[in-house]
Amino acid sequence: MPSKVFILILPIFFYTVAVQGQADSLRIMIESKYAVATGDALPHWLAFNQFGFFESGESNGYLRAEIKKGLFKTKDFEMTTEVDFLGRTAGDHFLLHEAYLNLEWKQFDLQIGLNEPRNSDFPDDLSMGHLVTSRNAPTIPKITAGFLEYVDVPLTKGFLQVKGVLAQGILEEDRVVERALYHEKWAYLRTQKLPINLYAGFANVALFGGELNGVKQSNNYWDVFFGRRSSTSNVNGDSVNAAGAHYGIFDYGAQIETDDISINVYYQQPWEDGTSLKNFSAINKDYQIGIHLVLKGQQWVSEILYENLNSEHQSGEGLPDPYINGVGYNFDDLRAIENYDQFLEDELGITTSGVTFEEFIDIIRFETNNNLEWGGRDSYYVNRGYPDGNTHKRFTIGNSLFLTSDRVFEMTGFQALDASRIVNNRIRAQHFGVKGNIVPWDVDYRLLVTFTHNSGTYAGKYGGNINSWNLNREYFFRDGVNSDYLRLDLSKELEKTPMALNLALAFDQRGFGQYFGFLVGAKYTWR
């Protein structure tokens, strides 16, 4: 409750300051949209990758008001604020989308409140969704500090630039671990003034703290920040693994800029724990690849995007840790066993004589892990200590193709055995996006087409137990589920008025069922 009060008080404070400051600009926008489902659920691209504005399981709509104002501006300092809220016909009837104060000194930003994530190198409106900071979930109240846009590295004469931020937020109360804290950091380096400019970056988010069944979950912030084990945490697993529920990506790209075209090629490689962090080994085979073209001066087709996602591997099929007759071990436990031969006889019924530790481990690997390496079965956006995982208000924080139990149930009636809210994170997908203008009618369009193959989760595959080899024969995703999503948007700005109209058609087909829907909307903007 205190965080909600804080967010509601922010706009009053902002405008009190504005009266005394130097007003720079004022923008007011009123928008209304209504999405109609012809079946039991909205098609995917009508409901997702738009900040949770729509409830996915029914026809619903909203009335939205946005006010953005510059409060104060000098040569080196600027203060701005924005308030953006929705009245909705379904779900939470009031949604505060943005309410923030932004202080910018030269190029350093300090943001306080609710604000949309900024991905300046990423085509958010055409993409299936960034793997870390997308438009899918509602905004998270947080404090963000850093360089949101690239700045020159000193002494490089503009050939090298960096950007990066550190953020701390809080998630909603209605989750298993209430009011879990949300830690975010990312850093990027890129070249400039070259025929082909390269960039590389790193992003990490982590859930920690919060309250479970009335008990505060104790985490040391610096253990979470550095990804260290925590001996003081009361969260299960933090003393063995890194404190907090971590997820992140390595992000690489190349950019080409000419007078006629802009090309951005990017490669995002996800990681969930120390095993998948082995970025330069063959262990991490998952990725999201994209190529984004901006055709300058073209109207019929102005932007083209292609993306390829593969998250099926997740460090492989091997068990996360040695698991023998229902008991989990780490390597320190196994090394400390006094008599390896006796242990093999008692636990596995195998007779040996004088085995070394390396031979002992090889036998256990062969007998209990199908001779695979341990450290497998990562589960992106999932953590046993935080069952809701990387979600906020029932929407995935990140790529929108990663599905929650709520979404799968409303489409199929399938009740997952997974303890986590995320029940589909092993995905292969091909995605296409196109934008342009139908010149004779001066109508802007956007087309999204996505083909997916969904394999659920490793836990779901093995009956809800990530440490089991017993296949769930009735598992909905056992043989993979193919599903295709399509959306076409048409937008028209009315001449000599500040009004724009929007129509969207969407269709899903195959494994999750067939769903057709449409959206109508209108927007009025004062600048």
Short mmCIF file of C-alpha atoms in Angstrom, two decimals:
data_model
loop_
_atom_site.label_atom_id
_atom_site.label_comp_id
_atom_site.label_asym_id
_atom_site.label_seq_id
_atom_site.Cartn_x
_atom_site.Cartn_y
_atom_site.Cartn_z
CA MET A 1 0.00 0.00 0.00
CA PRO A 2 2.74 2.58 0.77
CA SER A 3 4.15 2.18 -2.73
CA LYS A 4 0.71 2.82 -4.24
CA VAL A 5 0.26 5.97 -2.18
CA PHE A 6 3.74 7.10 -3.17
CA ILE A 7 2.96 6.68 -6.87
CA LEU A 8 -0.32 8.60 -6.54
CA ILE A 9 1.35 11.47 -4.69
CA LEU A 10 4.08 11.85 -7.31
CA PRO A 11 1.92 13.69 -9.90
CA ILE A 12 0.79 16.24 -7.29
CA PHE A 13 4.39 16.94 -6.38
CA PHE A 14 5.43 17.24 -10.03
CA TYR A 15 2.87 19.87 -10.88
CA THR A 16 3.51 21.83 -7.71
CA VAL A 17 7.11 22.12 -8.85
CA ALA A 18 5.95 23.04 -12.36
CA VAL A 19 4.19 26.18 -11.17
CA GLN A 20 7.47 27.53 -9.86
CA GLY A 21 9.70 26.21 -12.67
CA GLN A 22 10.16 27.07 -16.28
CA ALA A 23 7.58 25.12 -18.33
CA ASP A 24 9.12 23.66 -21.44
CA SER A 25 6.33 21.74 -23.14
CA LEU A 26 2.96 20.16 -22.57
CA ARG A 27 1.50 17.11 -24.29
CA ILE A 28 -1.94 15.68 -23.57
CA MET A 29 -3.25 12.50 -25.16
CA ILE A 30 -6.63 10.80 -24.81
CA GLU A 31 -7.00 7.31 -26.25
CA SER A 32 -9.71 4.67 -26.23
CA LYS A 33 -9.41 1.10 -27.55
CA TYR A 34 -11.64 -1.96 -27.40
CA ALA A 35 -10.55 -5.48 -28.33
CA VAL A 36 -13.17 -8.07 -29.25
CA ALA A 37 -12.63 -11.82 -28.87
CA THR A 38 -14.85 -14.03 -30.99
CA GLY A 39 -13.93 -17.07 -28.86
CA ASP A 40 -12.85 -17.71 -25.28
CA ALA A 41 -9.68 -15.62 -25.49
CA LEU A 42 -8.11 -12.74 -27.39
CA PRO A 43 -5.61 -13.67 -30.12
CA HIS A 44 -2.02 -13.40 -28.90
CA TRP A 45 -1.01 -10.14 -30.57
CA LEU A 46 -4.18 -8.35 -29.42
CA ALA A 47 -3.39 -9.09 -25.77
CA PHE A 48 0.39 -9.17 -25.45
CA ASN A 49 3.44 -6.92 -25.83
CA GLN A 50 1.44 -3.81 -24.92
CA PHE A 51 2.10 -3.27 -21.22
CA GLY A 52 -0.81 -5.37 -19.98
CA PHE A 53 -3.44 -2.88 -21.13
CA PHE A 54 -5.78 -5.72 -22.12
CA GLU A 55 -6.93 -8.80 -20.23
CA SER A 56 -6.16 -11.76 -22.46
CA GLY A 57 -9.17 -13.97 -21.75
CA GLU A 58 -12.13 -11.84 -22.88
CA SER A 59 -13.34 -8.88 -24.89
CA ASN A 60 -12.29 -5.73 -23.07
CA GLY A 61 -11.07 -2.19 -23.54
CA TYR A 62 -9.83 0.97 -21.89
CA LEU A 63 -9.95 4.75 -21.81
CA ARG A 64 -6.50 6.25 -21.39
CA ALA A 65 -5.25 9.73 -20.52
CA GLU A 66 -1.62 10.82 -20.75
CA ILE A 67 -0.13 14.15 -19.66
CA LYS A 68 3.55 14.87 -20.26
CA LYS A 69 5.13 18.15 -19.25
CA GLY A 70 8.53 19.73 -19.16
CA LEU A 71 8.93 21.34 -15.76
CA PHE A 72 12.29 23.06 -15.86
CA LYS A 73 15.13 23.40 -18.35
CA THR A 74 18.54 25.01 -18.41
CA LYS A 75 21.64 24.40 -20.52
CA ASP A 76 22.72 21.30 -18.55
CA PHE A 77 19.63 20.34 -16.55
CA GLU A 78 16.11 19.28 -17.47
CA MET A 79 13.17 18.12 -15.39
CA THR A 80 10.16 16.38 -16.93
CA THR A 81 7.19 14.42 -15.68
CA GLU A 82 4.45 12.27 -17.14
CA VAL A 83 1.20 10.83 -15.81
CA ASP A 84 -0.50 8.12 -17.88
CA PHE A 85 -3.46 6.16 -16.53
CA LEU A 86 -6.20 3.86 -17.79
CA GLY A 87 -9.76 3.08 -16.84
CA ARG A 88 -10.41 -0.51 -17.95
CA THR A 89 -13.50 -2.65 -18.47
CA ALA A 90 -11.86 -5.86 -17.17
CA GLY A 91 -9.27 -6.92 -14.60
CA ASP A 92 -8.02 -4.08 -12.42
CA HIS A 93 -10.34 -1.28 -13.49
CA PHE A 94 -7.68 1.35 -12.84
CA LEU A 95 -4.13 0.99 -14.16
CA LEU A 96 -1.49 3.63 -13.55
CA HIS A 97 0.82 3.11 -16.51
CA GLU A 98 3.29 5.95 -16.08
CA ALA A 99 3.81 8.43 -13.25
CA TYR A 100 7.40 9.55 -12.97
CA LEU A 101 9.79 12.39 -12.41
CA ASN A 102 12.84 12.44 -14.67
CA LEU A 103 15.86 14.54 -13.75
CA GLU A 104 18.50 14.80 -16.47
CA TRP A 105 21.82 16.48 -15.78
CA LYS A 106 23.76 16.68 -19.04
CA GLN A 107 23.23 13.05 -20.14
CA PHE A 108 22.79 11.42 -16.75
CA ASP A 109 19.21 10.43 -15.89
CA LEU A 110 17.49 9.84 -12.58
CA GLN A 111 13.94 8.49 -12.92
CA ILE A 112 11.57 7.96 -10.01
CA GLY A 113 8.23 6.19 -10.40
CA LEU A 114 6.51 4.20 -13.14
CA ASN A 115 7.92 4.57 -16.63
CA GLU A 116 8.21 2.49 -19.79
CA PRO A 117 11.53 0.70 -20.33
CA ARG A 118 13.69 2.35 -22.95
CA ASN A 119 15.34 0.11 -25.56
CA SER A 120 16.86 2.62 -27.95
CA ASP A 121 18.56 -0.06 -30.11
CA PHE A 122 15.55 -2.37 -30.25
CA PRO A 123 12.39 -2.32 -32.46
CA ASP A 124 9.89 -2.82 -29.64
CA ASP A 125 6.71 -2.26 -31.68
CA LEU A 126 7.69 -4.80 -34.37
CA SER A 127 9.41 -7.40 -32.18
CA MET A 128 8.10 -10.52 -30.44
CA GLY A 129 9.65 -8.93 -27.34
CA HIS A 130 13.06 -8.16 -25.89
CA LEU A 131 14.35 -11.01 -23.71
CA VAL A 132 14.74 -8.76 -20.63
CA THR A 133 12.94 -5.41 -20.86
CA SER A 134 9.96 -5.57 -23.20
CA ARG A 135 6.54 -3.94 -23.57
CA ASN A 136 4.70 -7.07 -22.40
CA ALA A 137 4.13 -6.55 -18.67
CA PRO A 138 2.72 -3.47 -16.92
CA THR A 139 5.36 -0.97 -15.83
CA ILE A 140 7.18 -1.58 -12.54
CA PRO A 141 7.57 1.19 -9.92
CA LYS A 142 11.30 1.74 -9.54
CA ILE A 143 14.15 4.18 -9.19
CA THR A 144 16.51 4.18 -12.16
CA ALA A 145 19.85 5.96 -12.40
CA GLY A 146 22.39 6.02 -15.21
CA PHE A 147 22.93 6.83 -18.85
CA LEU A 148 19.79 5.78 -20.73
CA GLU A 149 21.29 6.87 -24.04
CA TYR A 150 24.85 6.46 -25.33
CA VAL A 151 27.50 8.96 -24.23
CA ASP A 152 31.04 9.41 -25.58
CA VAL A 153 33.92 7.68 -23.83
CA PRO A 154 36.52 10.32 -22.89
CA LEU A 155 39.68 10.49 -25.03
CA THR A 156 38.16 8.40 -27.86
CA LYS A 157 36.93 11.38 -29.92
CA GLY A 158 33.48 9.85 -30.19
CA PHE A 159 34.62 6.50 -31.60
CA LEU A 160 33.52 4.67 -28.44
CA GLN A 161 30.28 5.22 -26.56
CA VAL A 162 28.72 3.63 -23.47
CA LYS A 163 25.36 3.48 -21.76
CA GLY A 164 24.14 1.73 -18.65
CA VAL A 165 21.77 1.94 -15.71
CA LEU A 166 21.12 0.56 -12.26
CA ALA A 167 17.50 0.24 -11.12
CA GLN A 168 15.62 -0.93 -8.06
CA GLY A 169 11.90 -1.66 -8.13
CA ILE A 170 9.12 -3.47 -6.30
CA LEU A 171 6.58 -5.93 -7.72
CA GLU A 172 2.90 -6.31 -6.86
CA GLU A 173 1.40 -7.70 -3.67
CA ASP A 174 -0.77 -10.35 -5.34
CA ARG A 175 1.92 -13.02 -5.85
CA VAL A 176 3.31 -15.96 -3.88
CA VAL A 177 6.22 -13.89 -2.54
CA GLU A 178 4.48 -10.58 -1.92
CA ARG A 179 6.15 -7.32 -2.92
CA ALA A 180 9.30 -9.01 -4.17
CA LEU A 181 12.08 -6.55 -4.97
CA TYR A 182 13.19 -6.19 -8.59
CA HIS A 183 16.86 -5.48 -9.30
CA GLU A 184 17.99 -4.45 -12.79
CA LYS A 185 21.32 -3.46 -14.28
CA TRP A 186 22.68 -3.28 -17.79
CA ALA A 187 25.73 -1.87 -19.57
CA TYR A 188 26.58 -1.46 -23.28
CA LEU A 189 29.62 -0.40 -25.30
CA ARG A 190 29.52 0.49 -29.01
CA THR A 191 31.73 1.90 -31.74
CA GLN A 192 30.83 4.96 -33.81
CA LYS A 193 31.99 6.60 -37.07
CA LEU A 194 32.91 3.25 -38.68
CA PRO A 195 31.37 1.72 -41.83
CA ILE A 196 30.02 -1.10 -39.64
CA ASN A 197 29.61 -0.26 -35.95
CA LEU A 198 29.53 -3.00 -33.35
CA TYR A 199 28.03 -3.10 -29.89
CA ALA A 200 28.09 -5.51 -26.95
CA GLY A 201 26.08 -5.45 -23.78
CA PHE A 202 25.10 -7.29 -20.65
CA ALA A 203 21.75 -7.18 -18.82
CA ASN A 204 20.80 -8.77 -15.51
CA VAL A 205 17.57 -8.75 -13.52
CA ALA A 206 16.98 -10.44 -10.17
CA LEU A 207 14.09 -10.96 -7.78
CA PHE A 208 14.87 -10.87 -4.08
CA GLY A 209 13.37 -9.96 -0.74
CA GLY A 210 9.61 -9.78 -0.39
CA GLU A 211 7.39 -11.64 2.05
CA LEU A 212 6.30 -15.30 2.01
CA ASN A 213 3.43 -16.38 4.29
CA GLY A 214 4.09 -13.42 6.55
CA VAL A 215 7.85 -14.05 6.75
CA LYS A 216 10.20 -11.52 5.21
CA GLN A 217 12.64 -13.06 2.76
CA SER A 218 16.08 -11.88 3.79
CA ASN A 219 18.62 -11.06 1.10
CA ASN A 220 21.76 -8.98 1.25
CA TYR A 221 21.58 -6.42 -1.57
CA TRP A 222 25.28 -6.69 -2.41
CA ASP A 223 25.07 -10.49 -2.60
CA VAL A 224 22.29 -10.03 -5.14
CA PHE A 225 24.18 -7.29 -6.99
CA PHE A 226 27.32 -9.40 -7.42
CA GLY A 227 25.49 -12.73 -7.77
CA ARG A 228 27.19 -14.23 -4.70
CA ARG A 229 26.06 -17.02 -2.43
CA SER A 230 24.42 -15.77 0.74
CA SER A 231 24.97 -17.38 4.13
CA THR A 232 22.51 -14.97 5.79
CA SER A 233 19.53 -15.49 3.47
CA ASN A 234 16.48 -17.51 4.52
CA VAL A 235 15.51 -18.08 0.87
CA ASN A 236 15.84 -21.71 -0.20
CA GLY A 237 18.92 -22.26 -2.35
CA ASP A 238 20.61 -18.89 -1.76
CA SER A 239 23.36 -20.50 0.33
CA VAL A 240 24.24 -22.83 -2.57
CA ASN A 241 23.53 -20.64 -5.60
CA ALA A 242 23.56 -16.89 -6.15
CA ALA A 243 21.35 -14.86 -3.80
CA GLY A 244 18.11 -13.91 -5.54
CA ALA A 245 16.39 -15.24 -8.66
CA HIS A 246 18.67 -14.17 -11.50
CA TYR A 247 18.14 -13.97 -15.24
CA GLY A 248 20.00 -12.09 -17.95
CA ILE A 249 21.38 -11.87 -21.46
CA PHE A 250 24.53 -11.16 -23.37
CA ASP A 251 23.62 -8.86 -26.25
CA TYR A 252 25.71 -8.32 -29.38
CA GLY A 253 24.96 -6.36 -32.51
CA ALA A 254 26.16 -4.65 -35.67
CA GLN A 255 24.79 -1.45 -37.16
CA ILE A 256 25.14 -0.03 -40.67
CA GLU A 257 23.92 3.47 -41.47
CA THR A 258 23.72 4.96 -44.97
CA ASP A 259 21.69 7.71 -46.58
CA ASP A 260 19.16 5.13 -47.79
CA ILE A 261 19.02 2.40 -45.16
CA SER A 262 19.69 1.61 -41.51
CA ILE A 263 20.50 -2.00 -40.61
CA ASN A 264 20.66 -3.40 -37.09
CA VAL A 265 21.58 -7.05 -36.56
CA TYR A 266 21.37 -8.32 -32.98
CA TYR A 267 22.06 -11.55 -31.12
CA GLN A 268 20.76 -12.01 -27.58
CA GLN A 269 21.97 -15.01 -25.60
CA PRO A 270 20.01 -15.74 -22.41
CA TRP A 271 21.42 -17.16 -19.19
CA GLU A 272 19.78 -18.26 -15.99
CA ASP A 273 22.60 -19.55 -13.78
CA GLY A 274 26.34 -20.16 -13.68
CA THR A 275 26.16 -23.01 -16.18
CA SER A 276 24.47 -21.03 -18.91
CA LEU A 277 26.81 -18.13 -18.17
CA LYS A 278 29.52 -20.16 -19.90
CA ASN A 279 28.92 -17.98 -22.92
CA PHE A 280 31.81 -19.15 -25.08
CA SER A 281 31.22 -22.88 -24.63
CA ALA A 282 28.88 -25.23 -26.47
CA ILE A 283 26.65 -25.47 -23.39
CA ASN A 284 24.59 -22.37 -24.12
CA LYS A 285 22.74 -22.98 -27.39
CA ASP A 286 19.82 -20.61 -26.87
CA TYR A 287 19.42 -17.27 -28.60
CA GLN A 288 17.21 -14.58 -30.07
CA ILE A 289 18.52 -13.26 -33.39
CA GLY A 290 17.06 -10.31 -35.25
CA ILE A 291 17.66 -8.13 -38.28
CA HIS A 292 15.90 -4.78 -38.47
CA LEU A 293 15.88 -2.67 -41.64
CA VAL A 294 14.76 0.96 -41.80
CA LEU A 295 14.25 2.07 -45.41
CA LYS A 296 14.71 5.83 -45.35
CA GLY A 297 12.45 7.90 -47.56
CA GLN A 298 10.29 4.90 -48.44
CA GLN A 299 6.58 4.96 -47.74
CA TRP A 300 5.01 1.69 -48.84
CA VAL A 301 7.53 -0.30 -46.78
CA SER A 302 9.50 1.72 -44.23
CA GLU A 303 10.64 -0.97 -41.76
CA ILE A 304 11.21 -4.73 -41.94
CA LEU A 305 12.06 -7.05 -39.06
CA TYR A 306 12.93 -10.74 -38.89
CA GLU A 307 13.55 -12.57 -35.57
CA ASN A 308 14.48 -16.15 -34.72
CA LEU A 309 14.11 -17.45 -31.17
CA ASN A 310 15.39 -20.76 -29.77
CA SER A 311 15.14 -21.35 -26.02
CA GLU A 312 14.68 -25.13 -26.03
CA HIS A 313 18.16 -26.16 -24.85
CA GLN A 314 18.51 -24.31 -21.51
CA SER A 315 21.85 -26.00 -20.66
CA GLY A 316 20.59 -29.41 -21.74
CA GLU A 317 18.54 -32.33 -20.43
CA GLY A 318 20.89 -33.29 -17.59
CA LEU A 319 19.74 -32.85 -14.00
CA PRO A 320 20.69 -29.56 -12.33
CA ASP A 321 22.64 -31.35 -9.56
CA PRO A 322 23.39 -34.97 -8.56
CA TYR A 323 20.14 -36.51 -7.33
CA ILE A 324 20.36 -40.02 -5.91
CA ASN A 325 17.36 -41.96 -4.54
CA GLY A 326 15.42 -38.81 -3.79
CA VAL A 327 18.31 -36.97 -2.15
CA GLY A 328 20.08 -33.99 -3.71
CA TYR A 329 23.84 -33.54 -3.44
CA ASN A 330 26.43 -31.00 -4.44
CA PHE A 331 29.98 -31.93 -5.37
CA ASP A 332 31.32 -30.95 -1.95
CA ASP A 333 28.88 -33.42 -0.38
CA LEU A 334 29.98 -36.21 -2.71
CA ARG A 335 33.66 -35.50 -2.27
CA ALA A 336 33.25 -35.65 1.51
CA ILE A 337 31.89 -39.23 1.42
CA GLU A 338 34.37 -41.41 3.29
CA ASN A 339 33.93 -44.66 1.35
CA TYR A 340 32.94 -44.30 -2.32
CA ASP A 341 32.68 -48.09 -2.81
CA GLN A 342 30.30 -48.48 0.13
CA PHE A 343 28.16 -45.56 -1.06
CA LEU A 344 27.80 -47.10 -4.54
CA GLU A 345 26.87 -50.45 -3.00
CA ASP A 346 24.31 -48.95 -0.62
CA GLU A 347 22.69 -46.44 -2.95
CA LEU A 348 23.00 -47.98 -6.42
CA GLY A 349 23.71 -51.68 -5.76
CA ILE A 350 27.00 -51.48 -7.69
CA THR A 351 30.06 -53.35 -6.44
CA THR A 352 33.40 -51.59 -6.92
CA SER A 353 36.81 -51.65 -5.34
CA GLY A 354 39.05 -48.65 -4.71
CA VAL A 355 37.36 -46.23 -7.13
CA THR A 356 38.80 -42.75 -7.39
CA PHE A 357 36.61 -39.68 -7.00
CA GLU A 358 36.60 -39.14 -10.77
CA GLU A 359 35.53 -42.76 -11.36
CA PHE A 360 32.93 -42.43 -8.61
CA ILE A 361 31.44 -39.34 -10.30
CA ASP A 362 31.45 -41.03 -13.72
CA ILE A 363 29.48 -43.99 -12.34
CA ILE A 364 26.90 -41.75 -10.67
CA ARG A 365 26.57 -39.70 -13.84
CA PHE A 366 25.98 -42.82 -15.93
CA GLU A 367 23.53 -44.41 -13.51
CA THR A 368 21.48 -41.37 -12.43
CA ASN A 369 21.90 -38.76 -15.16
CA ASN A 370 21.87 -40.73 -18.43
CA ASN A 371 25.60 -40.01 -18.66
CA LEU A 372 24.86 -36.32 -19.21
CA GLU A 373 26.61 -33.41 -17.53
CA TRP A 374 24.91 -31.90 -14.51
CA GLY A 375 23.92 -28.25 -14.55
CA GLY A 376 21.12 -28.63 -17.10
CA ARG A 377 17.39 -27.92 -17.07
CA ASP A 378 17.63 -24.20 -16.64
CA SER A 379 14.22 -22.58 -16.68
CA TYR A 380 14.17 -19.04 -18.04
CA TYR A 381 12.10 -16.57 -16.00
CA VAL A 382 11.57 -19.32 -13.36
CA ASN A 383 12.92 -19.79 -9.83
CA ARG A 384 11.81 -22.23 -7.14
CA GLY A 385 12.17 -19.60 -4.42
CA TYR A 386 10.00 -17.14 -6.38
CA PRO A 387 7.27 -19.25 -8.06
CA ASP A 388 5.74 -16.33 -9.96
CA GLY A 389 9.14 -15.83 -11.64
CA ASN A 390 9.73 -12.96 -14.02
CA THR A 391 6.11 -11.84 -14.17
CA HIS A 392 4.32 -8.69 -13.09
CA LYS A 393 0.54 -8.55 -12.72
CA ARG A 394 0.22 -11.92 -14.52
CA PHE A 395 2.26 -10.86 -17.57
CA THR A 396 5.75 -12.06 -18.41
CA ILE A 397 8.54 -9.52 -17.94
CA GLY A 398 10.37 -10.07 -21.22
CA ASN A 399 9.57 -11.94 -24.42
CA SER A 400 5.80 -12.29 -24.81
CA LEU A 401 5.98 -15.81 -26.30
CA PHE A 402 6.93 -17.22 -22.88
CA LEU A 403 3.49 -18.21 -21.59
CA THR A 404 2.01 -18.27 -18.10
CA SER A 405 -0.27 -20.92 -16.61
CA ASP A 406 -3.16 -18.41 -16.78
CA ARG A 407 -2.77 -17.93 -20.54
CA VAL A 408 -2.38 -21.63 -21.36
CA PHE A 409 -5.39 -22.53 -19.21
CA GLU A 410 -7.69 -19.95 -20.80
CA MET A 411 -6.76 -21.22 -24.28
CA THR A 412 -6.70 -24.99 -23.67
CA GLY A 413 -8.05 -25.84 -20.22
CA PHE A 414 -4.69 -27.49 -19.46
CA GLN A 415 -3.78 -27.24 -15.77
CA ALA A 416 0.02 -27.37 -15.52
CA LEU A 417 1.75 -29.29 -12.73
CA ASP A 418 4.63 -26.79 -12.74
CA ALA A 419 4.91 -24.90 -9.46
CA SER A 420 5.93 -21.80 -11.40
CA ARG A 421 3.57 -19.37 -13.13
CA ILE A 422 5.72 -19.66 -16.29
CA VAL A 423 4.75 -22.98 -17.91
CA ASN A 424 6.11 -22.53 -21.44
CA ASN A 425 9.67 -21.27 -21.86
CA ARG A 426 11.17 -23.86 -24.26
CA ILE A 427 10.28 -22.29 -27.59
CA ARG A 428 11.37 -22.13 -31.21
CA ALA A 429 9.88 -19.23 -33.16
CA GLN A 430 10.15 -17.36 -36.45
CA HIS A 431 8.78 -13.83 -36.39
CA PHE A 432 8.23 -11.19 -39.08
CA GLY A 433 7.23 -7.55 -38.76
CA VAL A 434 6.60 -4.90 -41.44
CA LYS A 435 5.59 -1.24 -41.23
CA GLY A 436 4.73 1.27 -43.90
CA ASN A 437 2.10 3.52 -45.43
CA ILE A 438 -0.62 2.75 -47.99
CA VAL A 439 0.11 5.89 -49.99
CA PRO A 440 -3.16 6.48 -51.91
CA TRP A 441 -5.14 6.51 -48.68
CA ASP A 442 -2.34 7.77 -46.40
CA VAL A 443 -3.00 4.88 -44.00
CA ASP A 444 -0.17 3.56 -41.83
CA TYR A 445 -0.01 -0.20 -41.40
CA ARG A 446 1.84 -2.72 -39.25
CA LEU A 447 1.89 -6.47 -39.88
CA LEU A 448 3.12 -9.10 -37.38
CA VAL A 449 3.36 -12.81 -38.27
CA THR A 450 4.77 -15.41 -35.86
CA PHE A 451 5.27 -19.19 -36.13
CA THR A 452 6.00 -21.00 -32.85
CA HIS A 453 6.87 -24.49 -31.61
CA ASN A 454 6.27 -24.77 -27.85
CA SER A 455 7.76 -27.49 -25.63
CA GLY A 456 6.63 -26.30 -22.20
CA THR A 457 9.25 -26.61 -19.44
CA TYR A 458 11.62 -29.34 -18.28
CA ALA A 459 9.73 -29.53 -14.97
CA GLY A 460 6.44 -30.03 -16.80
CA LYS A 461 7.95 -32.70 -19.05
CA TYR A 462 8.91 -34.72 -15.98
CA GLY A 463 5.68 -34.45 -14.02
CA GLY A 464 6.42 -31.19 -12.24
CA ASN A 465 9.74 -32.44 -10.80
CA ILE A 466 12.87 -30.94 -12.32
CA ASN A 467 14.98 -33.70 -10.68
CA SER A 468 13.02 -36.61 -12.18
CA TRP A 469 13.52 -38.80 -15.24
CA ASN A 470 9.91 -40.05 -15.18
CA LEU A 471 8.17 -38.63 -18.23
CA ASN A 472 4.67 -37.25 -17.80
CA ARG A 473 2.93 -39.24 -20.53
CA GLU A 474 -0.12 -36.96 -20.48
CA TYR A 475 1.89 -33.75 -20.69
CA PHE A 476 0.20 -31.24 -22.99
CA PHE A 477 3.53 -30.06 -24.46
CA ARG A 478 5.15 -33.51 -24.63
CA ASP A 479 5.42 -33.66 -28.44
CA GLY A 480 5.51 -29.90 -28.89
CA VAL A 481 2.63 -27.59 -29.72
CA ASN A 482 2.72 -25.49 -32.89
CA SER A 483 0.84 -22.21 -32.91
CA ASP A 484 0.80 -19.26 -35.32
CA TYR A 485 -0.09 -15.63 -34.55
CA LEU A 486 -1.00 -12.81 -36.94
CA ARG A 487 -1.93 -9.15 -36.47
CA LEU A 488 -2.63 -6.37 -38.98
CA ASP A 489 -2.92 -2.74 -37.81
CA LEU A 490 -4.33 0.13 -39.87
CA SER A 491 -3.99 3.70 -38.55
CA LYS A 492 -5.19 6.95 -40.06
CA GLU A 493 -4.50 10.50 -38.89
CA LEU A 494 -7.46 12.71 -39.80
CA GLU A 495 -6.49 15.79 -41.77
CA LYS A 496 -6.54 19.15 -39.98
CA THR A 497 -7.40 17.50 -36.65
CA PRO A 498 -5.28 16.00 -33.86
CA MET A 499 -7.26 12.76 -34.05
CA ALA A 500 -6.14 9.33 -35.28
CA LEU A 501 -8.21 6.16 -35.79
CA ASN A 502 -6.96 2.60 -35.41
CA LEU A 503 -8.27 -0.77 -36.58
CA ALA A 504 -6.52 -4.09 -35.92
CA LEU A 505 -7.35 -7.65 -36.96
CA ALA A 506 -5.70 -10.68 -35.32
CA PHE A 507 -5.83 -14.44 -35.77
CA ASP A 508 -4.28 -17.46 -34.00
CA GLN A 509 -4.37 -21.02 -35.25
CA ARG A 510 -3.27 -24.62 -34.60
CA GLY A 511 -2.18 -26.16 -31.27
CA PHE A 512 -3.62 -23.71 -28.76
CA GLY A 513 -6.84 -23.36 -30.76
CA GLN A 514 -8.19 -20.93 -33.32
CA TYR A 515 -8.93 -17.41 -32.14
CA PHE A 516 -10.04 -14.42 -34.17
CA GLY A 517 -10.45 -10.92 -32.86
CA PHE A 518 -10.38 -7.28 -33.80
CA LEU A 519 -9.64 -3.94 -32.17
CA VAL A 520 -11.00 -0.46 -32.76
CA GLY A 521 -9.51 2.69 -31.31
CA ALA A 522 -9.28 6.45 -31.46
CA LYS A 523 -6.63 8.86 -30.16
CA TYR A 524 -6.70 12.61 -29.67
CA THR A 525 -3.43 14.48 -29.02
CA TRP A 526 -2.73 18.06 -27.97
CA ARG A 527 0.92 19.08 -28.24
#
